[in-house]
Amino acid sequence: MTAFNPYQAPKAPLYVAPTRLELDGDCWREGSVLVVRAECKLPQRCIKCNAPALQPIKHRRYYWHSPAWYLLILFNLLIYLLVAVLVRKQVRVSAGLCARHLQRRRIGLGLALLSAPLGIALMFVGVDQQRGWVILAGAVSLLTLLLVGVGMARILAPSHIGPVYTRFKGCGPQFLASLPTYLGGR
């Protein structure tokens, strides 16, 4: 006869309930959102207009952190930057662009890079001539060109990076219509 041991590990078979539906492929659509697995290579089409993509397609790294961390900016920008670097999640995805959208991206990068010297030069001219409106115009042009350039240069914008799946915004409706519908959970 065996004695009961309350510290003995259970001998029952381990059962794990399914938490999500495993899907075929690497990319799907969920409304206006692109859902991908990590290290995914998207189809060889432009993610904005679904035209054939230019080769070679680059593997880009995307970062994301919970939007709640932006509250740290209210306390100190440096603290926010340090925490954001520590808590961010990353994923690498290869997304293609056609010639038209690649040219738009290059124009956006040029605007973003041009914004700093142009805005700073205008502010120095305003200080030199003691004209406040020129200083204001320099600051406004710096911020406006920077924001417009970054907006034009953006390929995809991660909205959530999870342990298995990543969600992106910024794909065109034609590209999303060519993908199967996502049926899994978060």
Short mmCIF file of N, CA and C in Angstrom, two decimals:
data_model
loop_
_atom_site.label_atom_id
_atom_site.label_comp_id
_atom_site.label_asym_id
_atom_site.label_seq_id
_atom_site.Cartn_x
_atom_site.Cartn_y
_atom_site.Cartn_z
N MET A 1 0.84 -1.16 0.00
CA MET A 1 0.00 0.00 0.00
C MET A 1 0.89 1.24 0.00
N THR A 2 0.55 2.20 -0.88
CA THR A 2 1.34 3.42 -0.95
C THR A 2 0.71 4.49 -0.08
N ALA A 3 1.52 5.21 0.56
CA ALA A 3 1.04 6.28 1.43
C ALA A 3 0.80 7.53 0.58
N PHE A 4 -0.18 8.32 0.97
CA PHE A 4 -0.48 9.57 0.27
C PHE A 4 0.61 10.60 0.56
N ASN A 5 1.14 11.17 -0.50
CA ASN A 5 2.18 12.19 -0.36
C ASN A 5 1.62 13.51 -0.89
N PRO A 6 1.31 14.48 -0.05
CA PRO A 6 0.73 15.74 -0.54
C PRO A 6 1.72 16.59 -1.33
N TYR A 7 3.00 16.29 -1.27
CA TYR A 7 4.01 17.09 -1.96
C TYR A 7 4.40 16.50 -3.31
N GLN A 8 3.82 15.37 -3.67
CA GLN A 8 4.14 14.71 -4.92
C GLN A 8 3.49 15.46 -6.09
N ALA A 9 4.20 15.53 -7.20
CA ALA A 9 3.66 16.19 -8.39
C ALA A 9 2.49 15.40 -8.93
N PRO A 10 1.49 16.06 -9.52
CA PRO A 10 0.35 15.33 -10.06
C PRO A 10 0.75 14.46 -11.24
N LYS A 11 0.04 13.35 -11.41
CA LYS A 11 0.34 12.41 -12.48
C LYS A 11 -0.66 12.50 -13.62
N ALA A 12 -1.59 13.42 -13.55
CA ALA A 12 -2.60 13.58 -14.59
C ALA A 12 -1.93 14.11 -15.86
N PRO A 13 -2.43 13.72 -17.04
CA PRO A 13 -1.84 14.23 -18.29
C PRO A 13 -2.07 15.73 -18.40
N LEU A 14 -1.11 16.39 -18.97
CA LEU A 14 -1.16 17.84 -19.10
C LEU A 14 -2.04 18.20 -20.29
N TYR A 15 -3.00 19.07 -20.08
CA TYR A 15 -3.89 19.52 -21.15
C TYR A 15 -3.75 21.03 -21.28
N VAL A 16 -3.48 21.49 -22.48
CA VAL A 16 -3.38 22.91 -22.75
C VAL A 16 -4.51 23.28 -23.69
N ALA A 17 -5.38 24.16 -23.25
CA ALA A 17 -6.50 24.58 -24.08
C ALA A 17 -5.98 25.46 -25.22
N PRO A 18 -6.51 25.28 -26.42
CA PRO A 18 -6.06 26.12 -27.52
C PRO A 18 -6.46 27.58 -27.28
N THR A 19 -5.51 28.50 -27.43
CA THR A 19 -5.78 29.91 -27.18
C THR A 19 -5.97 30.69 -28.47
N ARG A 20 -5.49 30.18 -29.57
CA ARG A 20 -5.66 30.88 -30.84
C ARG A 20 -5.70 29.87 -31.97
N LEU A 21 -6.20 30.28 -33.06
CA LEU A 21 -6.29 29.44 -34.24
C LEU A 21 -5.02 29.62 -35.05
N GLU A 22 -4.29 28.56 -35.27
CA GLU A 22 -3.08 28.66 -36.08
C GLU A 22 -3.48 28.82 -37.53
N LEU A 23 -2.88 29.75 -38.21
CA LEU A 23 -3.25 30.09 -39.57
C LEU A 23 -2.13 29.74 -40.54
N ASP A 24 -2.49 29.49 -41.76
CA ASP A 24 -1.50 29.26 -42.81
C ASP A 24 -1.02 30.60 -43.32
N GLY A 25 0.24 30.67 -43.73
CA GLY A 25 0.79 31.90 -44.28
C GLY A 25 1.41 32.77 -43.22
N ASP A 26 1.87 33.95 -43.66
CA ASP A 26 2.55 34.89 -42.77
C ASP A 26 1.84 36.22 -42.62
N CYS A 27 0.88 36.54 -43.50
CA CYS A 27 0.24 37.85 -43.41
C CYS A 27 -1.24 37.75 -43.75
N TRP A 28 -2.03 38.59 -43.04
CA TRP A 28 -3.47 38.62 -43.19
C TRP A 28 -3.96 40.04 -43.03
N ARG A 29 -5.24 40.24 -43.28
CA ARG A 29 -5.85 41.55 -43.02
C ARG A 29 -6.90 41.40 -41.95
N GLU A 30 -7.03 42.45 -41.14
CA GLU A 30 -8.06 42.51 -40.11
C GLU A 30 -8.66 43.91 -40.20
N GLY A 31 -9.66 44.07 -41.06
CA GLY A 31 -10.20 45.39 -41.34
C GLY A 31 -9.18 46.19 -42.14
N SER A 32 -8.75 47.33 -41.62
CA SER A 32 -7.74 48.15 -42.30
C SER A 32 -6.35 47.94 -41.71
N VAL A 33 -6.17 46.83 -40.99
CA VAL A 33 -4.90 46.56 -40.32
C VAL A 33 -4.25 45.33 -40.93
N LEU A 34 -2.94 45.38 -41.10
CA LEU A 34 -2.16 44.24 -41.58
C LEU A 34 -1.66 43.45 -40.38
N VAL A 35 -1.88 42.14 -40.38
CA VAL A 35 -1.44 41.27 -39.29
C VAL A 35 -0.38 40.34 -39.86
N VAL A 36 0.81 40.31 -39.24
CA VAL A 36 1.92 39.48 -39.74
C VAL A 36 2.57 38.72 -38.60
N ARG A 37 3.28 37.67 -38.97
CA ARG A 37 4.14 36.98 -38.01
C ARG A 37 5.50 37.68 -38.02
N ALA A 38 6.28 37.47 -36.98
CA ALA A 38 7.61 38.06 -36.90
C ALA A 38 8.49 37.53 -38.02
N GLU A 39 9.43 38.35 -38.48
CA GLU A 39 10.38 38.01 -39.54
C GLU A 39 9.67 37.62 -40.83
N CYS A 40 8.54 38.21 -41.10
CA CYS A 40 7.71 37.88 -42.26
C CYS A 40 8.22 38.59 -43.52
N LYS A 41 8.10 37.91 -44.63
CA LYS A 41 8.34 38.53 -45.93
C LYS A 41 6.99 38.68 -46.61
N LEU A 42 6.58 39.92 -46.79
CA LEU A 42 5.29 40.19 -47.41
C LEU A 42 5.36 39.86 -48.91
N PRO A 43 4.21 39.72 -49.57
CA PRO A 43 4.23 39.44 -51.01
C PRO A 43 5.00 40.50 -51.78
N GLN A 44 5.52 40.15 -52.93
CA GLN A 44 6.37 41.03 -53.74
C GLN A 44 5.53 42.10 -54.45
N ARG A 45 4.69 42.79 -53.68
CA ARG A 45 3.85 43.84 -54.23
C ARG A 45 3.96 45.09 -53.36
N CYS A 46 3.65 46.24 -53.94
CA CYS A 46 3.67 47.50 -53.19
C CYS A 46 2.59 47.46 -52.12
N ILE A 47 2.95 47.80 -50.89
CA ILE A 47 1.98 47.74 -49.80
C ILE A 47 1.02 48.93 -49.81
N LYS A 48 1.25 49.89 -50.69
CA LYS A 48 0.37 51.05 -50.79
C LYS A 48 -0.67 50.89 -51.90
N CYS A 49 -0.25 50.35 -53.08
CA CYS A 49 -1.16 50.30 -54.23
C CYS A 49 -1.28 48.91 -54.86
N ASN A 50 -0.56 47.92 -54.37
CA ASN A 50 -0.60 46.53 -54.84
C ASN A 50 0.03 46.34 -56.21
N ALA A 51 0.80 47.31 -56.71
CA ALA A 51 1.54 47.16 -57.96
C ALA A 51 2.78 46.30 -57.68
N PRO A 52 3.42 45.75 -58.73
CA PRO A 52 4.65 44.98 -58.48
C PRO A 52 5.71 45.85 -57.79
N ALA A 53 6.37 45.28 -56.79
CA ALA A 53 7.36 46.01 -56.00
C ALA A 53 8.72 45.99 -56.68
N LEU A 54 9.48 47.04 -56.46
CA LEU A 54 10.85 47.09 -56.97
C LEU A 54 11.73 46.14 -56.16
N GLN A 55 12.72 45.59 -56.79
CA GLN A 55 13.65 44.67 -56.11
C GLN A 55 14.93 45.42 -55.81
N PRO A 56 15.72 45.11 -54.87
CA PRO A 56 15.45 44.16 -53.79
C PRO A 56 14.63 44.83 -52.69
N ILE A 57 13.83 44.03 -52.03
CA ILE A 57 13.00 44.52 -50.93
C ILE A 57 13.82 44.44 -49.65
N LYS A 58 13.88 45.56 -48.93
CA LYS A 58 14.69 45.62 -47.71
C LYS A 58 13.92 45.07 -46.51
N HIS A 59 14.66 44.42 -45.62
CA HIS A 59 14.13 43.95 -44.35
C HIS A 59 14.27 45.10 -43.36
N ARG A 60 13.16 45.66 -42.90
CA ARG A 60 13.20 46.82 -42.01
C ARG A 60 12.80 46.42 -40.60
N ARG A 61 13.37 47.13 -39.64
CA ARG A 61 13.10 46.88 -38.23
C ARG A 61 12.11 47.94 -37.75
N TYR A 62 11.07 47.49 -37.05
CA TYR A 62 10.05 48.37 -36.51
C TYR A 62 10.02 48.22 -34.99
N TYR A 63 9.80 49.34 -34.31
CA TYR A 63 9.76 49.37 -32.85
C TYR A 63 8.39 49.85 -32.40
N TRP A 64 7.97 49.38 -31.22
CA TRP A 64 6.69 49.79 -30.65
C TRP A 64 6.76 49.65 -29.14
N HIS A 65 6.06 50.54 -28.45
CA HIS A 65 5.83 50.39 -27.01
C HIS A 65 4.42 50.87 -26.72
N SER A 66 3.91 50.50 -25.59
CA SER A 66 2.55 50.86 -25.21
C SER A 66 2.41 52.39 -25.17
N PRO A 67 1.31 52.92 -25.70
CA PRO A 67 1.11 54.37 -25.67
C PRO A 67 1.05 54.96 -24.26
N ALA A 68 0.82 54.16 -23.24
CA ALA A 68 0.78 54.67 -21.87
C ALA A 68 2.13 55.25 -21.44
N TRP A 69 3.22 54.79 -22.04
CA TRP A 69 4.54 55.30 -21.68
C TRP A 69 4.73 56.76 -22.09
N TYR A 70 3.89 57.28 -22.99
CA TYR A 70 3.99 58.69 -23.38
C TYR A 70 3.69 59.63 -22.22
N LEU A 71 3.02 59.14 -21.20
CA LEU A 71 2.74 59.98 -20.03
C LEU A 71 4.01 60.43 -19.32
N LEU A 72 5.10 59.67 -19.50
CA LEU A 72 6.37 60.07 -18.88
C LEU A 72 6.92 61.37 -19.45
N ILE A 73 6.48 61.76 -20.64
CA ILE A 73 6.93 63.03 -21.23
C ILE A 73 6.50 64.20 -20.35
N LEU A 74 5.38 64.04 -19.65
CA LEU A 74 4.91 65.11 -18.76
C LEU A 74 5.88 65.36 -17.61
N PHE A 75 6.60 64.32 -17.20
CA PHE A 75 7.55 64.46 -16.11
C PHE A 75 8.93 64.90 -16.62
N ASN A 76 9.45 64.17 -17.61
CA ASN A 76 10.77 64.49 -18.10
C ASN A 76 10.98 63.77 -19.42
N LEU A 77 11.41 64.49 -20.44
CA LEU A 77 11.62 63.90 -21.76
C LEU A 77 12.76 62.89 -21.75
N LEU A 78 13.81 63.17 -21.01
CA LEU A 78 14.95 62.25 -20.95
C LEU A 78 14.56 60.92 -20.28
N ILE A 79 13.77 60.99 -19.23
CA ILE A 79 13.30 59.77 -18.57
C ILE A 79 12.44 58.96 -19.53
N TYR A 80 11.54 59.65 -20.27
CA TYR A 80 10.72 58.94 -21.26
C TYR A 80 11.59 58.24 -22.29
N LEU A 81 12.59 58.93 -22.82
CA LEU A 81 13.45 58.33 -23.85
C LEU A 81 14.17 57.09 -23.32
N LEU A 82 14.68 57.17 -22.11
CA LEU A 82 15.38 56.01 -21.53
C LEU A 82 14.43 54.83 -21.32
N VAL A 83 13.24 55.10 -20.78
CA VAL A 83 12.28 54.03 -20.54
C VAL A 83 11.77 53.46 -21.87
N ALA A 84 11.52 54.32 -22.84
CA ALA A 84 11.03 53.85 -24.14
C ALA A 84 12.03 52.91 -24.81
N VAL A 85 13.31 53.22 -24.71
CA VAL A 85 14.33 52.34 -25.28
C VAL A 85 14.38 51.00 -24.55
N LEU A 86 14.13 51.02 -23.26
CA LEU A 86 14.19 49.78 -22.48
C LEU A 86 12.97 48.88 -22.67
N VAL A 87 11.78 49.46 -22.83
CA VAL A 87 10.56 48.65 -22.88
C VAL A 87 10.06 48.38 -24.30
N ARG A 88 10.67 48.95 -25.29
CA ARG A 88 10.15 48.79 -26.65
C ARG A 88 10.32 47.36 -27.14
N LYS A 89 9.43 46.97 -28.02
CA LYS A 89 9.49 45.67 -28.67
C LYS A 89 9.85 45.92 -30.13
N GLN A 90 10.48 44.94 -30.75
CA GLN A 90 10.89 45.13 -32.14
C GLN A 90 10.51 43.93 -32.98
N VAL A 91 10.35 44.17 -34.27
CA VAL A 91 10.06 43.12 -35.23
C VAL A 91 10.67 43.54 -36.57
N ARG A 92 11.09 42.55 -37.33
CA ARG A 92 11.64 42.82 -38.66
C ARG A 92 10.68 42.28 -39.71
N VAL A 93 10.34 43.14 -40.68
CA VAL A 93 9.41 42.77 -41.74
C VAL A 93 9.93 43.34 -43.05
N SER A 94 9.78 42.59 -44.13
CA SER A 94 10.17 43.10 -45.45
C SER A 94 8.92 43.51 -46.20
N ALA A 95 8.81 44.78 -46.52
CA ALA A 95 7.66 45.32 -47.23
C ALA A 95 8.15 46.04 -48.48
N GLY A 96 7.51 45.80 -49.61
CA GLY A 96 7.93 46.38 -50.88
C GLY A 96 7.17 47.64 -51.24
N LEU A 97 7.80 48.45 -52.09
CA LEU A 97 7.19 49.66 -52.62
C LEU A 97 7.39 49.69 -54.14
N CYS A 98 6.41 50.26 -54.86
CA CYS A 98 6.55 50.45 -56.30
C CYS A 98 7.40 51.70 -56.54
N ALA A 99 7.69 51.98 -57.80
CA ALA A 99 8.54 53.13 -58.14
C ALA A 99 7.91 54.45 -57.69
N ARG A 100 6.60 54.59 -57.85
CA ARG A 100 5.93 55.84 -57.47
C ARG A 100 5.99 56.07 -55.96
N HIS A 101 5.72 55.06 -55.18
CA HIS A 101 5.72 55.23 -53.72
C HIS A 101 7.14 55.29 -53.16
N LEU A 102 8.09 54.66 -53.82
CA LEU A 102 9.49 54.80 -53.40
C LEU A 102 9.97 56.23 -53.64
N GLN A 103 9.57 56.83 -54.76
CA GLN A 103 9.92 58.23 -55.04
C GLN A 103 9.28 59.15 -54.00
N ARG A 104 8.05 58.87 -53.61
CA ARG A 104 7.37 59.68 -52.58
C ARG A 104 8.12 59.56 -51.25
N ARG A 105 8.58 58.37 -50.93
CA ARG A 105 9.35 58.17 -49.70
C ARG A 105 10.64 58.98 -49.72
N ARG A 106 11.33 58.97 -50.86
CA ARG A 106 12.58 59.73 -50.97
C ARG A 106 12.34 61.23 -50.85
N ILE A 107 11.27 61.72 -51.41
CA ILE A 107 10.93 63.14 -51.28
C ILE A 107 10.66 63.47 -49.81
N GLY A 108 9.94 62.60 -49.12
CA GLY A 108 9.66 62.81 -47.70
C GLY A 108 10.93 62.83 -46.86
N LEU A 109 11.85 61.90 -47.14
CA LEU A 109 13.13 61.90 -46.42
C LEU A 109 13.92 63.17 -46.70
N GLY A 110 13.88 63.64 -47.95
CA GLY A 110 14.56 64.89 -48.29
C GLY A 110 13.97 66.08 -47.56
N LEU A 111 12.64 66.14 -47.48
CA LEU A 111 12.00 67.23 -46.74
C LEU A 111 12.37 67.20 -45.26
N ALA A 112 12.38 66.00 -44.68
CA ALA A 112 12.71 65.89 -43.26
C ALA A 112 14.16 66.32 -43.01
N LEU A 113 15.07 65.94 -43.90
CA LEU A 113 16.47 66.32 -43.73
C LEU A 113 16.70 67.80 -44.01
N LEU A 114 15.93 68.38 -44.92
CA LEU A 114 16.07 69.79 -45.27
C LEU A 114 15.46 70.71 -44.22
N SER A 115 14.52 70.18 -43.42
CA SER A 115 13.80 71.03 -42.48
C SER A 115 14.72 71.63 -41.42
N ALA A 116 15.66 70.88 -40.91
CA ALA A 116 16.52 71.38 -39.84
C ALA A 116 17.40 72.54 -40.30
N PRO A 117 18.20 72.39 -41.37
CA PRO A 117 19.05 73.53 -41.76
C PRO A 117 18.26 74.76 -42.19
N LEU A 118 17.14 74.54 -42.88
CA LEU A 118 16.34 75.68 -43.34
C LEU A 118 15.71 76.42 -42.16
N GLY A 119 15.11 75.68 -41.24
CA GLY A 119 14.48 76.32 -40.08
C GLY A 119 15.48 77.02 -39.18
N ILE A 120 16.61 76.39 -38.94
CA ILE A 120 17.64 76.99 -38.08
C ILE A 120 18.23 78.24 -38.75
N ALA A 121 18.45 78.18 -40.07
CA ALA A 121 18.97 79.35 -40.79
C ALA A 121 17.99 80.52 -40.70
N LEU A 122 16.69 80.25 -40.87
CA LEU A 122 15.70 81.32 -40.75
C LEU A 122 15.68 81.90 -39.33
N MET A 123 15.81 81.07 -38.33
CA MET A 123 15.83 81.58 -36.96
C MET A 123 17.06 82.44 -36.70
N PHE A 124 18.23 82.04 -37.24
CA PHE A 124 19.43 82.87 -37.07
C PHE A 124 19.30 84.21 -37.78
N VAL A 125 18.69 84.20 -38.97
CA VAL A 125 18.47 85.45 -39.69
C VAL A 125 17.54 86.35 -38.88
N GLY A 126 16.49 85.78 -38.30
CA GLY A 126 15.57 86.56 -37.49
C GLY A 126 16.23 87.16 -36.26
N VAL A 127 17.13 86.40 -35.63
CA VAL A 127 17.85 86.92 -34.46
C VAL A 127 18.79 88.03 -34.89
N ASP A 128 19.47 87.82 -36.02
CA ASP A 128 20.42 88.82 -36.50
C ASP A 128 19.73 90.14 -36.86
N GLN A 129 18.56 90.05 -37.48
CA GLN A 129 17.84 91.26 -37.88
C GLN A 129 16.85 91.73 -36.82
N GLN A 130 16.79 91.04 -35.72
CA GLN A 130 15.89 91.36 -34.60
C GLN A 130 14.43 91.45 -35.06
N ARG A 131 14.02 90.41 -35.78
CA ARG A 131 12.64 90.32 -36.26
C ARG A 131 12.03 89.03 -35.72
N GLY A 132 11.06 89.19 -34.86
CA GLY A 132 10.44 88.04 -34.22
C GLY A 132 9.65 87.16 -35.17
N TRP A 133 9.04 87.78 -36.20
CA TRP A 133 8.24 86.98 -37.11
C TRP A 133 9.10 86.05 -37.96
N VAL A 134 10.35 86.42 -38.23
CA VAL A 134 11.25 85.55 -38.99
C VAL A 134 11.68 84.36 -38.12
N ILE A 135 11.90 84.62 -36.84
CA ILE A 135 12.24 83.52 -35.91
C ILE A 135 11.06 82.55 -35.83
N LEU A 136 9.85 83.08 -35.71
CA LEU A 136 8.65 82.25 -35.65
C LEU A 136 8.47 81.46 -36.96
N ALA A 137 8.71 82.12 -38.10
CA ALA A 137 8.59 81.43 -39.39
C ALA A 137 9.61 80.30 -39.50
N GLY A 138 10.81 80.51 -38.98
CA GLY A 138 11.82 79.45 -38.99
C GLY A 138 11.42 78.26 -38.14
N ALA A 139 10.88 78.54 -36.95
CA ALA A 139 10.44 77.44 -36.07
C ALA A 139 9.26 76.68 -36.67
N VAL A 140 8.31 77.41 -37.24
CA VAL A 140 7.15 76.77 -37.85
C VAL A 140 7.57 75.95 -39.07
N SER A 141 8.45 76.50 -39.90
CA SER A 141 8.89 75.74 -41.08
C SER A 141 9.68 74.50 -40.67
N LEU A 142 10.49 74.60 -39.62
CA LEU A 142 11.24 73.44 -39.16
C LEU A 142 10.28 72.33 -38.74
N LEU A 143 9.31 72.64 -37.89
CA LEU A 143 8.37 71.63 -37.42
C LEU A 143 7.47 71.10 -38.53
N THR A 144 6.96 71.99 -39.39
CA THR A 144 6.05 71.57 -40.45
C THR A 144 6.74 70.67 -41.45
N LEU A 145 7.90 71.08 -41.95
CA LEU A 145 8.61 70.26 -42.93
C LEU A 145 9.05 68.92 -42.32
N LEU A 146 9.44 68.94 -41.07
CA LEU A 146 9.84 67.70 -40.41
C LEU A 146 8.66 66.73 -40.31
N LEU A 147 7.50 67.21 -39.87
CA LEU A 147 6.34 66.34 -39.73
C LEU A 147 5.81 65.85 -41.08
N VAL A 148 5.77 66.73 -42.07
CA VAL A 148 5.32 66.32 -43.41
C VAL A 148 6.29 65.31 -44.01
N GLY A 149 7.57 65.56 -43.87
CA GLY A 149 8.57 64.64 -44.43
C GLY A 149 8.52 63.27 -43.79
N VAL A 150 8.40 63.23 -42.47
CA VAL A 150 8.32 61.93 -41.78
C VAL A 150 7.04 61.21 -42.18
N GLY A 151 5.94 61.96 -42.31
CA GLY A 151 4.67 61.34 -42.73
C GLY A 151 4.76 60.76 -44.13
N MET A 152 5.42 61.45 -45.05
CA MET A 152 5.57 60.96 -46.41
C MET A 152 6.54 59.78 -46.48
N ALA A 153 7.54 59.75 -45.64
CA ALA A 153 8.56 58.71 -45.70
C ALA A 153 8.15 57.43 -45.00
N ARG A 154 7.14 57.47 -44.17
CA ARG A 154 6.74 56.29 -43.40
C ARG A 154 6.20 55.21 -44.33
N ILE A 155 6.67 53.99 -44.12
CA ILE A 155 6.18 52.86 -44.91
C ILE A 155 5.04 52.17 -44.16
N LEU A 156 5.32 51.66 -43.00
CA LEU A 156 4.33 51.01 -42.14
C LEU A 156 4.43 51.61 -40.75
N ALA A 157 3.33 51.57 -40.01
CA ALA A 157 3.32 52.06 -38.63
C ALA A 157 2.80 50.94 -37.73
N PRO A 158 3.66 50.39 -36.86
CA PRO A 158 3.17 49.32 -35.98
C PRO A 158 2.16 49.85 -34.98
N SER A 159 1.03 49.13 -34.85
CA SER A 159 0.04 49.52 -33.86
C SER A 159 0.07 48.59 -32.65
N HIS A 160 0.69 47.42 -32.79
CA HIS A 160 0.88 46.51 -31.67
C HIS A 160 1.87 45.44 -32.07
N ILE A 161 2.84 45.16 -31.22
CA ILE A 161 3.77 44.07 -31.44
C ILE A 161 3.58 43.10 -30.28
N GLY A 162 3.09 41.91 -30.61
CA GLY A 162 2.85 40.88 -29.60
C GLY A 162 3.91 39.79 -29.70
N PRO A 163 3.75 38.74 -28.90
CA PRO A 163 4.75 37.67 -28.91
C PRO A 163 4.75 36.86 -30.21
N VAL A 164 3.60 36.77 -30.89
CA VAL A 164 3.52 35.99 -32.13
C VAL A 164 3.16 36.86 -33.32
N TYR A 165 2.16 37.72 -33.16
CA TYR A 165 1.65 38.51 -34.27
C TYR A 165 1.91 40.00 -34.05
N THR A 166 2.09 40.70 -35.16
CA THR A 166 2.29 42.15 -35.15
C THR A 166 1.23 42.78 -36.04
N ARG A 167 0.71 43.91 -35.61
CA ARG A 167 -0.30 44.64 -36.37
C ARG A 167 0.29 45.95 -36.87
N PHE A 168 0.05 46.24 -38.16
CA PHE A 168 0.54 47.45 -38.79
C PHE A 168 -0.60 48.23 -39.41
N LYS A 169 -0.46 49.55 -39.35
CA LYS A 169 -1.33 50.46 -40.08
C LYS A 169 -0.51 51.06 -41.22
N GLY A 170 -1.20 51.57 -42.22
CA GLY A 170 -0.50 52.26 -43.30
C GLY A 170 -0.51 51.54 -44.63
N CYS A 171 -1.13 50.38 -44.71
CA CYS A 171 -1.23 49.67 -45.99
C CYS A 171 -2.39 50.22 -46.80
N GLY A 172 -2.26 50.15 -48.11
CA GLY A 172 -3.33 50.58 -48.99
C GLY A 172 -4.45 49.56 -49.04
N PRO A 173 -5.68 50.02 -49.35
CA PRO A 173 -6.82 49.09 -49.39
C PRO A 173 -6.69 48.03 -50.48
N GLN A 174 -6.01 48.36 -51.60
CA GLN A 174 -5.83 47.37 -52.67
C GLN A 174 -4.94 46.22 -52.20
N PHE A 175 -3.88 46.54 -51.48
CA PHE A 175 -2.98 45.51 -50.96
C PHE A 175 -3.70 44.65 -49.93
N LEU A 176 -4.43 45.28 -49.02
CA LEU A 176 -5.14 44.54 -47.98
C LEU A 176 -6.22 43.63 -48.58
N ALA A 177 -6.88 44.08 -49.66
CA ALA A 177 -7.92 43.28 -50.29
C ALA A 177 -7.36 41.99 -50.89
N SER A 178 -6.07 41.97 -51.20
CA SER A 178 -5.46 40.78 -51.80
C SER A 178 -5.04 39.75 -50.77
N LEU A 179 -5.17 40.05 -49.49
CA LEU A 179 -4.75 39.15 -48.42
C LEU A 179 -5.94 38.42 -47.82
N PRO A 180 -5.74 37.21 -47.26
CA PRO A 180 -6.83 36.52 -46.57
C PRO A 180 -7.18 37.23 -45.27
N THR A 181 -8.39 36.97 -44.80
CA THR A 181 -8.87 37.57 -43.55
C THR A 181 -8.27 36.84 -42.36
N TYR A 182 -7.89 37.61 -41.35
CA TYR A 182 -7.31 37.05 -40.12
C TYR A 182 -8.43 36.49 -39.27
N LEU A 183 -8.29 35.23 -38.83
CA LEU A 183 -9.34 34.58 -38.05
C LEU A 183 -8.92 34.30 -36.62
N GLY A 184 -7.67 34.53 -36.27
CA GLY A 184 -7.16 34.20 -34.94
C GLY A 184 -7.48 35.26 -33.92
N GLY A 185 -7.02 35.02 -32.70
CA GLY A 185 -7.21 35.98 -31.62
C GLY A 185 -6.01 36.90 -31.51
N ARG A 186 -5.91 37.64 -30.44
CA ARG A 186 -4.78 38.58 -30.24
C ARG A 186 -3.55 37.78 -30.03
#
